[in-house]
Coordinates of C-alpha atoms and ligand atoms in Angstrom, one line a residue:
M1 CA 45.2 8.8 -3.2
Q2 CA 43.8 7.9 0.3
A3 CA 42.8 4.3 1.0
V4 CA 39.1 3.6 1.1
P5 CA 37.8 3.6 4.7
A6 CA 36.3 0.3 5.8
E7 CA 32.9 1.8 6.5
L8 CA 32.7 3.2 3.0
R9 CA 33.6 -0.2 1.6
R10 CA 30.9 -1.8 3.7
L11 CA 28.3 0.5 2.2
N12 CA 29.8 0.4 -1.4
P13 CA 31.6 -3.0 -1.7
L14 CA 32.9 -2.1 -5.2
I15 CA 34.1 1.4 -4.4
T16 CA 37.5 2.4 -5.8
P17 CA 40.0 5.0 -4.3
A18 CA 39.0 7.4 -7.1
A19 CA 35.3 6.9 -6.4
A20 CA 35.9 7.3 -2.6
A21 CA 37.6 10.7 -3.4
L22 CA 34.6 11.7 -5.5
W23 CA 32.3 10.7 -2.6
R24 CA 34.3 12.9 -0.2
A25 CA 34.2 15.8 -2.7
I26 CA 30.4 15.6 -2.7
Q27 CA 30.0 14.9 1.0
E28 CA 32.4 17.7 2.1
H29 CA 31.6 20.3 -0.5
P30 CA 31.4 23.8 1.1
H31 CA 27.8 24.2 -0.3
A32 CA 26.7 20.6 0.5
P33 CA 23.5 20.2 2.4
R34 CA 23.5 19.0 6.0
W35 CA 23.4 15.3 5.2
N36 CA 21.2 13.4 7.6
Y37 CA 21.8 9.8 6.4
R38 CA 24.5 7.5 5.4
T39 CA 23.9 4.6 3.0
G40 CA 25.5 3.0 -0.1
D41 CA 24.5 0.9 -3.0
W42 CA 25.5 -2.4 -1.3
I43 CA 26.3 -3.8 -4.7
S44 CA 28.7 -6.8 -4.8
A45 CA 30.6 -8.2 -7.8
R46 CA 27.9 -10.8 -8.3
D47 CA 25.2 -8.2 -8.2
L48 CA 27.0 -6.2 -10.8
E49 CA 27.3 -9.2 -13.0
A50 CA 23.6 -9.9 -12.7
L51 CA 22.8 -6.2 -13.4
E52 CA 24.9 -6.4 -16.6
T53 CA 22.9 -9.5 -17.7
F54 CA 19.7 -7.5 -16.9
R55 CA 21.0 -4.6 -18.9
Q56 CA 21.6 -6.7 -22.0
K57 CA 18.0 -8.0 -21.7
V58 CA 16.6 -4.5 -21.2
L59 CA 18.6 -2.9 -24.0
A60 CA 18.0 -5.7 -26.5
P61 CA 15.9 -4.7 -29.5
R62 CA 12.3 -4.5 -28.4
R63 CA 9.8 -6.8 -30.2
R64 CA 6.2 -6.1 -30.9
Q65 CA 3.8 -7.8 -28.5
S66 CA 0.9 -9.1 -30.5
T67 CA -0.9 -10.8 -27.6
T68 CA -2.2 -9.8 -24.2
A69 CA -1.4 -13.3 -22.8
P70 CA 1.5 -13.4 -20.2
P71 CA 4.8 -14.5 -21.7
T72 CA 5.9 -18.1 -21.1
K73 CA 8.9 -17.0 -19.1
L74 CA 6.6 -15.2 -16.6
I75 CA 4.4 -18.3 -16.3
Q76 CA 7.6 -20.4 -15.6
E77 CA 8.7 -17.9 -12.9
L78 CA 5.3 -18.0 -11.3
A79 CA 5.3 -21.8 -11.3
S80 CA 8.7 -21.8 -9.7
V81 CA 7.9 -19.3 -7.0
T82 CA 4.5 -20.7 -6.0
P83 CA 5.7 -23.5 -3.7
R84 CA 7.7 -21.0 -1.7
V85 CA 4.9 -18.4 -1.2
E86 CA 2.1 -19.0 1.3
W87 CA -0.2 -16.4 -0.4
L88 CA 0.1 -18.3 -3.7
R89 CA -0.1 -21.8 -2.2
Q90 CA -3.3 -20.9 -0.5
R91 CA -5.0 -19.5 -3.6
L92 CA -3.7 -21.5 -6.6
P93 CA -5.2 -25.0 -6.9
E94 CA -2.5 -27.7 -7.3
D95 CA -3.8 -28.7 -10.7
V96 CA -4.1 -25.2 -12.0
D97 CA -3.0 -24.6 -15.6
L98 CA -1.4 -21.2 -15.1
E99 CA -1.4 -20.3 -18.8
A100 CA -4.9 -21.4 -19.7
Q101 CA -6.5 -20.2 -16.5
W102 CA -4.6 -17.0 -16.2
Q103 CA -7.7 -14.8 -16.4
D104 CA -9.1 -16.6 -13.3
L105 CA -6.0 -16.4 -11.2
P106 CA -6.5 -14.2 -8.1
C107 CA -5.3 -10.6 -8.0
M108 CA -3.1 -9.2 -5.3
T109 CA -4.2 -5.9 -3.9
R110 CA -2.7 -3.1 -1.8
E111 CA -4.7 -4.4 1.1
D112 CA -2.8 -7.8 0.8
L113 CA 0.5 -5.9 0.9
A114 CA -0.5 -3.7 3.8
T115 CA -1.9 -6.5 6.0
D116 CA -0.5 -9.8 4.8
M117 CA 3.1 -9.1 3.7
G118 CA 4.3 -12.1 5.8
S119 CA 2.5 -14.6 3.6
I120 CA 3.7 -12.9 0.4
L121 CA 7.4 -13.0 1.4
P122 CA 8.9 -16.2 0.0
D123 CA 9.7 -18.8 2.7
D124 CA 13.4 -18.9 1.7
A125 CA 13.9 -15.1 1.2
D126 CA 17.4 -14.1 2.5
L127 CA 16.4 -11.5 5.1
E128 CA 20.1 -10.6 5.8
K129 CA 20.0 -8.6 2.5
V130 CA 16.6 -7.0 2.7
A131 CA 16.2 -3.3 2.7
I132 CA 13.1 -1.2 2.9
Y133 CA 12.8 1.3 0.1
E134 CA 10.6 4.3 -0.2
T135 CA 10.6 6.2 -3.5
S136 CA 9.6 9.8 -3.9
G137 CA 6.0 9.5 -4.8
T138 CA 3.8 12.5 -4.5
T139 CA 0.6 11.2 -2.9
G140 CA -0.1 9.9 0.6
H141 CA -0.5 6.4 2.0
R142 CA 2.7 5.2 0.4
L143 CA 3.5 1.6 1.1
P144 CA 7.2 1.0 2.0
V145 CA 8.3 -2.3 0.4
P146 CA 11.2 -4.7 0.9
N147 CA 13.7 -5.0 -2.0
S148 CA 17.2 -6.2 -2.6
A149 CA 20.2 -3.9 -3.4
R150 CA 20.2 -5.5 -6.8
G151 CA 16.5 -4.8 -7.3
A152 CA 17.0 -1.2 -6.3
S153 CA 19.9 -0.8 -8.8
S154 CA 17.8 -2.3 -11.6
Y155 CA 15.9 1.0 -11.6
A156 CA 19.0 2.7 -13.0
V157 CA 19.3 0.2 -15.8
L158 CA 15.6 0.7 -16.8
L159 CA 16.2 4.5 -16.8
E160 CA 19.0 3.8 -19.3
L161 CA 16.5 2.4 -21.7
A162 CA 14.1 5.3 -21.2
M163 CA 16.9 7.8 -21.9
Q164 CA 18.1 5.8 -24.9
R165 CA 14.6 6.1 -26.4
H166 CA 15.2 9.9 -26.3
G167 CA 18.6 9.6 -27.9
V168 CA 20.5 10.2 -24.6
E169 CA 23.3 7.9 -23.4
P170 CA 25.2 9.6 -20.6
K171 CA 28.7 8.5 -20.0
F172 CA 29.1 7.7 -16.3
S173 CA 32.4 7.6 -14.6
E174 CA 34.0 7.7 -11.1
S175 CA 35.2 11.2 -11.8
G176 CA 31.8 12.9 -11.6
V177 CA 28.3 12.8 -10.4
G178 CA 26.0 10.7 -12.5
C179 CA 22.6 11.6 -11.0
F180 CA 21.0 13.8 -8.4
L181 CA 17.6 12.8 -7.0
I182 CA 15.9 16.0 -6.0
G183 CA 13.1 16.6 -3.6
A184 CA 11.5 19.6 -2.1
Q185 CA 10.0 18.5 1.2
Q186 CA 10.1 19.7 4.8
R187 CA 11.8 16.5 6.0
T188 CA 13.4 13.7 4.0
V189 CA 16.6 11.7 4.1
T190 CA 19.6 13.3 2.3
Y191 CA 22.8 11.4 1.5
A192 CA 25.6 11.1 -0.9
T193 CA 27.0 7.9 -2.3
V194 CA 28.4 6.3 -5.5
H195 CA 26.6 3.8 -7.8
A196 CA 28.5 0.8 -9.1
V197 CA 25.7 0.2 -11.7
W198 CA 26.6 3.6 -13.2
S199 CA 30.4 3.1 -13.1
N200 CA 30.8 4.3 -9.6
S201 CA 29.6 7.8 -10.6
G202 CA 28.4 10.0 -7.8
F203 CA 24.8 10.1 -6.6
A204 CA 23.1 12.3 -4.0
K205 CA 19.6 12.6 -2.7
L206 CA 18.9 16.2 -2.1
N207 CA 16.2 18.3 -0.5
L208 CA 15.8 21.8 -1.9
R209 CA 14.1 23.1 1.3
A210 CA 16.2 26.2 2.3
G211 CA 16.8 25.1 5.9
D212 CA 18.9 22.2 4.9
W213 CA 21.7 24.2 3.3
P214 CA 24.6 26.4 4.6
T215 CA 23.3 29.5 2.8
A216 CA 20.3 30.4 0.6
E217 CA 22.5 30.2 -2.5
S218 CA 24.0 26.8 -1.6
P219 CA 21.4 24.6 -3.4
G220 CA 22.1 26.3 -6.7
R221 CA 25.9 26.5 -6.2
F222 CA 26.1 22.8 -5.2
L223 CA 24.0 21.6 -8.2
E224 CA 26.2 23.8 -10.5
A225 CA 29.4 22.5 -9.0
F226 CA 28.6 18.9 -10.0
D227 CA 26.3 19.5 -13.0
A228 CA 24.9 16.0 -13.0
P229 CA 23.9 14.6 -16.5
V230 CA 20.8 13.0 -15.0
L231 CA 18.4 14.8 -12.7
C232 CA 15.5 12.9 -11.1
G233 CA 12.8 14.5 -9.1
D234 CA 9.2 14.8 -8.5
P235 CA 7.1 17.6 -10.1
V236 CA 7.1 19.7 -7.0
A237 CA 11.0 19.6 -6.8
F238 CA 11.3 20.4 -10.6
D239 CA 8.9 23.3 -10.1
A240 CA 11.2 24.6 -7.3
L241 CA 14.2 24.2 -9.7
L242 CA 12.5 26.4 -12.2
T243 CA 12.2 29.1 -9.6
M244 CA 15.9 28.8 -8.6
K245 CA 17.1 28.7 -12.3
P246 CA 20.6 27.2 -11.6
R247 CA 22.9 27.1 -14.6
L248 CA 22.8 23.3 -15.3
H249 CA 23.4 21.2 -18.4
P250 CA 21.5 18.0 -17.7
Q251 CA 21.2 15.5 -20.6
A252 CA 17.9 14.2 -19.2
M253 CA 15.4 15.0 -16.5
I254 CA 13.3 12.3 -15.2
S255 CA 10.1 12.9 -13.3
T256 CA 9.7 10.1 -10.8
A257 CA 6.0 10.5 -10.1
V258 CA 3.2 10.5 -12.6
S259 CA 2.1 12.9 -13.8
L260 CA 4.2 15.8 -14.7
P261 CA 1.9 18.7 -15.6
P262 CA 2.5 19.8 -19.3
V263 CA 3.2 23.4 -18.3
V264 CA 6.0 22.3 -16.0
Q265 CA 7.4 20.0 -18.6
R266 CA 7.4 22.7 -21.3
R267 CA 9.2 25.1 -19.0
L268 CA 11.8 22.5 -18.0
V269 CA 12.5 21.7 -21.6
S270 CA 12.9 25.4 -22.5
T271 CA 15.0 26.2 -19.4
F272 CA 17.3 23.2 -19.4
G273 CA 17.2 22.2 -23.1
C274 CA 17.1 18.4 -22.6
P275 CA 14.4 15.7 -22.8
V276 CA 12.1 15.6 -19.8
I277 CA 10.8 12.1 -19.3
D278 CA 7.9 11.3 -17.1
T279 CA 7.7 7.9 -15.5
Y280 CA 5.1 5.7 -14.0
S281 CA 6.2 3.7 -11.0
L282 CA 5.0 2.5 -7.7
N283 CA 7.0 1.5 -4.7
E284 CA 5.4 -1.9 -5.0
T285 CA 6.0 -2.5 -8.7
G286 CA 9.1 -0.5 -9.5
L287 CA 9.2 1.3 -12.8
V288 CA 6.3 0.4 -15.1
A289 CA 6.3 2.9 -17.9
Y290 CA 8.0 6.0 -19.4
T291 CA 7.0 8.7 -21.7
C292 CA 8.4 8.5 -25.3
P293 CA 9.3 11.6 -27.4
E294 CA 5.6 11.6 -28.5
G295 CA 4.7 12.1 -24.8
V296 CA 2.9 8.7 -24.5
F297 CA 3.6 6.1 -21.8
H298 CA 5.2 2.9 -23.0
L299 CA 5.7 -0.2 -20.8
L300 CA 9.3 -0.2 -19.9
P301 CA 10.7 -3.4 -18.2
P302 CA 10.8 -6.6 -20.3
D303 CA 10.2 -8.8 -17.3
I304 CA 6.8 -7.7 -16.0
H305 CA 3.4 -8.4 -17.4
V306 CA 0.9 -5.6 -17.4
E307 CA -2.9 -6.0 -17.9
T308 CA -5.9 -3.8 -17.6
L309 CA -8.6 -5.4 -15.6
D310 CA -12.3 -5.1 -14.8
V311 CA -13.8 -5.4 -11.3
A312 CA -13.9 -9.2 -11.6
G313 CA -10.2 -9.4 -12.5
H314 CA -10.7 -10.2 -16.2
A315 CA -8.9 -8.3 -18.9
V316 CA -11.1 -5.6 -20.4
A317 CA -11.6 -5.6 -24.2
Q318 CA -8.9 -4.0 -26.3
G319 CA -9.1 -0.2 -26.1
E320 CA -11.2 -0.1 -23.0
R321 CA -10.2 1.4 -19.7
G322 CA -9.3 -0.9 -16.9
E323 CA -7.3 -1.0 -13.7
V324 CA -3.6 -1.4 -14.3
A325 CA -2.4 -4.7 -12.9
V326 CA 1.2 -5.8 -12.8
S327 CA 2.8 -9.3 -12.5
G328 CA 6.5 -9.7 -12.0
F329 CA 9.0 -11.6 -9.9
R330 CA 12.2 -9.5 -10.1
N331 CA 11.9 -8.4 -6.5
P332 CA 13.0 -11.5 -4.4
Y333 CA 10.9 -10.3 -1.5
L334 CA 7.8 -9.3 -3.3
P335 CA 6.4 -11.7 -6.0
L336 CA 3.5 -9.8 -7.6
L337 CA 0.6 -11.7 -9.2
R338 CA -1.8 -9.5 -11.1
Y339 CA -1.2 -6.7 -8.5
R340 CA -4.0 -4.1 -8.8
T341 CA -2.3 -0.7 -8.7
G342 CA -5.5 1.4 -8.3
D343 CA -4.5 3.3 -11.4
F344 CA -6.5 3.3 -14.6
A345 CA -5.6 3.3 -18.3
R346 CA -6.2 1.9 -21.7
L347 CA -3.7 -0.7 -22.9
D348 CA -2.9 -0.1 -26.5
H349 CA -0.9 -2.4 -28.8
G350 CA -1.0 0.0 -31.8
V351 CA 2.0 1.6 -33.6
C352 CA 3.6 4.7 -32.0
G353 CA 5.3 7.4 -34.0
C354 CA 8.4 7.1 -31.8
G355 CA 9.2 3.6 -33.1
D356 CA 9.0 1.9 -29.7
P357 CA 7.0 -1.3 -30.3
A358 CA 6.2 -1.8 -26.5
P359 CA 2.5 -1.4 -25.6
R360 CA 1.3 1.9 -24.5
L361 CA -0.8 3.0 -21.5
L362 CA -3.1 5.6 -22.8
D363 CA -5.1 8.1 -20.7
L364 CA -3.1 6.9 -17.7
E365 CA -4.9 8.3 -14.7
G366 CA -2.7 7.8 -11.7
R367 CA -1.8 9.8 -8.8
A368 CA -1.8 13.4 -10.1
P369 CA 0.7 15.6 -8.3
V370 CA -1.1 17.8 -5.8
L371 CA 0.3 21.2 -4.9
F372 CA -0.3 22.8 -1.6
R373 CA 1.0 26.2 -0.4
A374 CA 1.7 27.5 3.1
A375 CA 0.4 30.9 4.2
D376 CA 3.7 32.5 3.0
G377 CA 3.3 30.9 -0.5
S378 CA 6.0 28.3 -0.1
V379 CA 5.3 24.8 -1.5
V380 CA 4.2 22.2 0.9
N381 CA 4.8 18.6 -0.1
T382 CA 2.1 15.9 0.5
V383 CA 4.8 13.7 1.9
D384 CA 5.2 16.1 4.8
L385 CA 1.5 16.3 5.4
S386 CA 1.4 12.4 5.3
Q387 CA 3.9 12.3 8.1
A388 CA 1.8 14.7 10.1
F389 CA -1.3 12.5 9.6
R390 CA 0.6 9.3 10.3
S391 CA 1.5 10.4 13.8
F392 CA -2.2 10.2 14.7
P393 CA -4.5 7.1 15.0
L394 CA -6.3 7.6 11.7
V395 CA -7.7 5.1 9.2
Q396 CA -7.9 7.5 6.4
H397 CA -7.7 11.2 5.7
R398 CA -8.7 13.6 3.0
F399 CA -7.1 17.0 2.8
V400 CA -8.3 19.7 0.5
Q401 CA -6.9 23.2 -0.2
H402 CA -8.9 25.8 -2.1
A403 CA -7.7 28.5 -4.4
D404 CA -7.7 31.0 -1.5
R405 CA -5.4 28.6 0.4
S406 CA -8.0 27.7 3.0
C407 CA -7.6 24.0 4.0
Y408 CA -10.0 21.3 5.2
A409 CA -8.9 18.0 6.7
F410 CA -11.4 15.2 7.0
V411 CA -10.2 12.3 9.2
R412 CA -11.5 8.9 10.1
V413 CA -10.2 7.9 13.5
V414 CA -9.3 4.3 14.2
A415 CA -12.2 2.6 15.9
G416 CA -11.8 2.6 19.6
A417 CA -8.7 4.8 19.5
R418 CA -8.5 7.0 22.5
G419 CA -7.0 10.4 22.8
F420 CA -7.3 11.6 19.3
D421 CA -6.8 15.4 19.7
E422 CA -8.0 17.6 16.8
H423 CA -6.1 20.5 18.2
A424 CA -2.8 18.6 18.2
L425 CA -3.4 17.5 14.6
T426 CA -4.2 21.1 13.7
A427 CA -1.0 22.3 15.4
E428 CA 1.0 19.6 13.6
L429 CA -0.4 20.6 10.2
R430 CA 0.3 24.2 10.9
R431 CA 4.0 23.4 11.2
Y432 CA 4.0 23.0 7.4
L433 CA 1.1 25.3 6.4
G434 CA 1.6 28.3 8.7
S435 CA -1.3 30.5 9.4
V436 CA -3.7 29.5 6.6
S437 CA -7.4 29.1 7.4
L438 CA -7.5 25.4 8.5
S439 CA -10.4 23.2 9.7
V440 CA -10.1 19.6 10.9
E441 CA -13.3 17.5 11.0
V442 CA -13.7 14.0 12.3
V443 CA -16.0 12.0 10.0
D444 CA -17.4 8.4 10.0
K445 CA -16.9 7.9 6.3
I446 CA -14.7 9.6 3.7
E447 CA -16.2 9.9 0.2
R448 CA -14.6 7.9 -2.6
G449 CA -13.5 9.3 -5.9
A450 CA -12.8 7.8 -9.3
G451 CA -11.9 4.1 -9.2
D452 CA -13.4 3.8 -5.8
K453 CA -10.3 5.2 -4.1
V454 CA -10.3 7.7 -1.3
V455 CA -8.5 10.7 -2.7
A456 CA -6.2 11.7 0.1
Y457 CA -5.1 15.0 -1.3
E458 CA -6.8 17.5 -3.5
S459 CA -5.9 21.1 -4.3
E460 CA -7.2 23.8 -6.5
L461 CA -3.7 25.2 -6.8
R462 CA -1.7 24.2 -9.8
L463 CA 2.0 23.7 -10.4
G464 CA 3.5 26.2 -12.8
Q465 CA 1.5 29.1 -11.3
E466 CA 3.3 31.6 -9.2
G467 CA 3.1 31.4 -5.5
Ligands
LIG501 ZN1 5.9 6.3 -28.4

């Protein structure tokens, strides 16, 4: 067996010769996509040890939470991180009783992360190891956030728990692919690597868009060749998979962006014959909840505290709807104190038929997947449209597609920005949408939807309907 090249060992410090051979088999497969990125898991022996400790905590028997108060452990973590975080130092009085006055503690918002990340980053954060992660959400205005390699791999450990609740425990090994992360976008990074957290099994981030592959049959042939036990993807990608119908035998399919439309979920279950698990996660918070076999969202990680808040930042009464807020200190670069997600739900401590005692998020209303189609019927991902909008000096945008595929873009231009060119934006959008009827309108104010959020994308088209 060939020795492991130094570059590969730099990206994957714990890679073995067998895992390197597996990586090569994925990377150089005749039907492999044209990879456009190289990265690894960056996991060291110490990281792996810490992840094993985290795994034991995550997979330990779950206890019923009878109270909505934050756990003592979380209060201790907040007390220990506060002296090192400017944002917290400024806002938490020195004599504050974190436990007793929790309901009066300030809430972090998206705005804070977007404009004041410098004061949220702990003073002593090790910036040598920071990486910027973007997960595959389905809506626009995503916030790229810093995380550590260890933090990124903890995602996999949490997925183990979600799968275990569905009776699935895949056996990962360095002789095969463990997981494919599937997207269907015009442009996105694609790469192959191995994941130490899952026994150095193979991993690849794929894009089903036809142009990225040697032949039209290649996506299906490649997926079939490695037949990964775990398939992660967003609803748009899974919908594309249903059209392709590759012969695969996944043990679990995990939708990475709330919410998977029931019609798509049913078709996935009947086509691939495995549990299809929806997840609720944000780039900022990581995984928050998963759907149990009863189809209800349960809180997933044991080390975050989730509340549902009113406008003033106080917990709403039991059973009432409120804004989901997350506190947690796992990410060494992003301590979150009562972070308002902009998503709404009812937090429920009742008993669920699935047997998971973790609280449930009922009627979770997050970022529904939005489907757009180009003039030729092909699916257009909001991520691509966001890229188009981002290349112009815009504060906000709202993009709407009607059932007849006609499109309307409302844009608010940055105050004082010169040279905004509607025609250039129209041309950029047409790269994805083709010759649909398209109008771009500059407006002073964009109307707000539920929860006082600007809804960036809206479509009358639905996933699961034929193009
Ligand atoms: Zn349940």
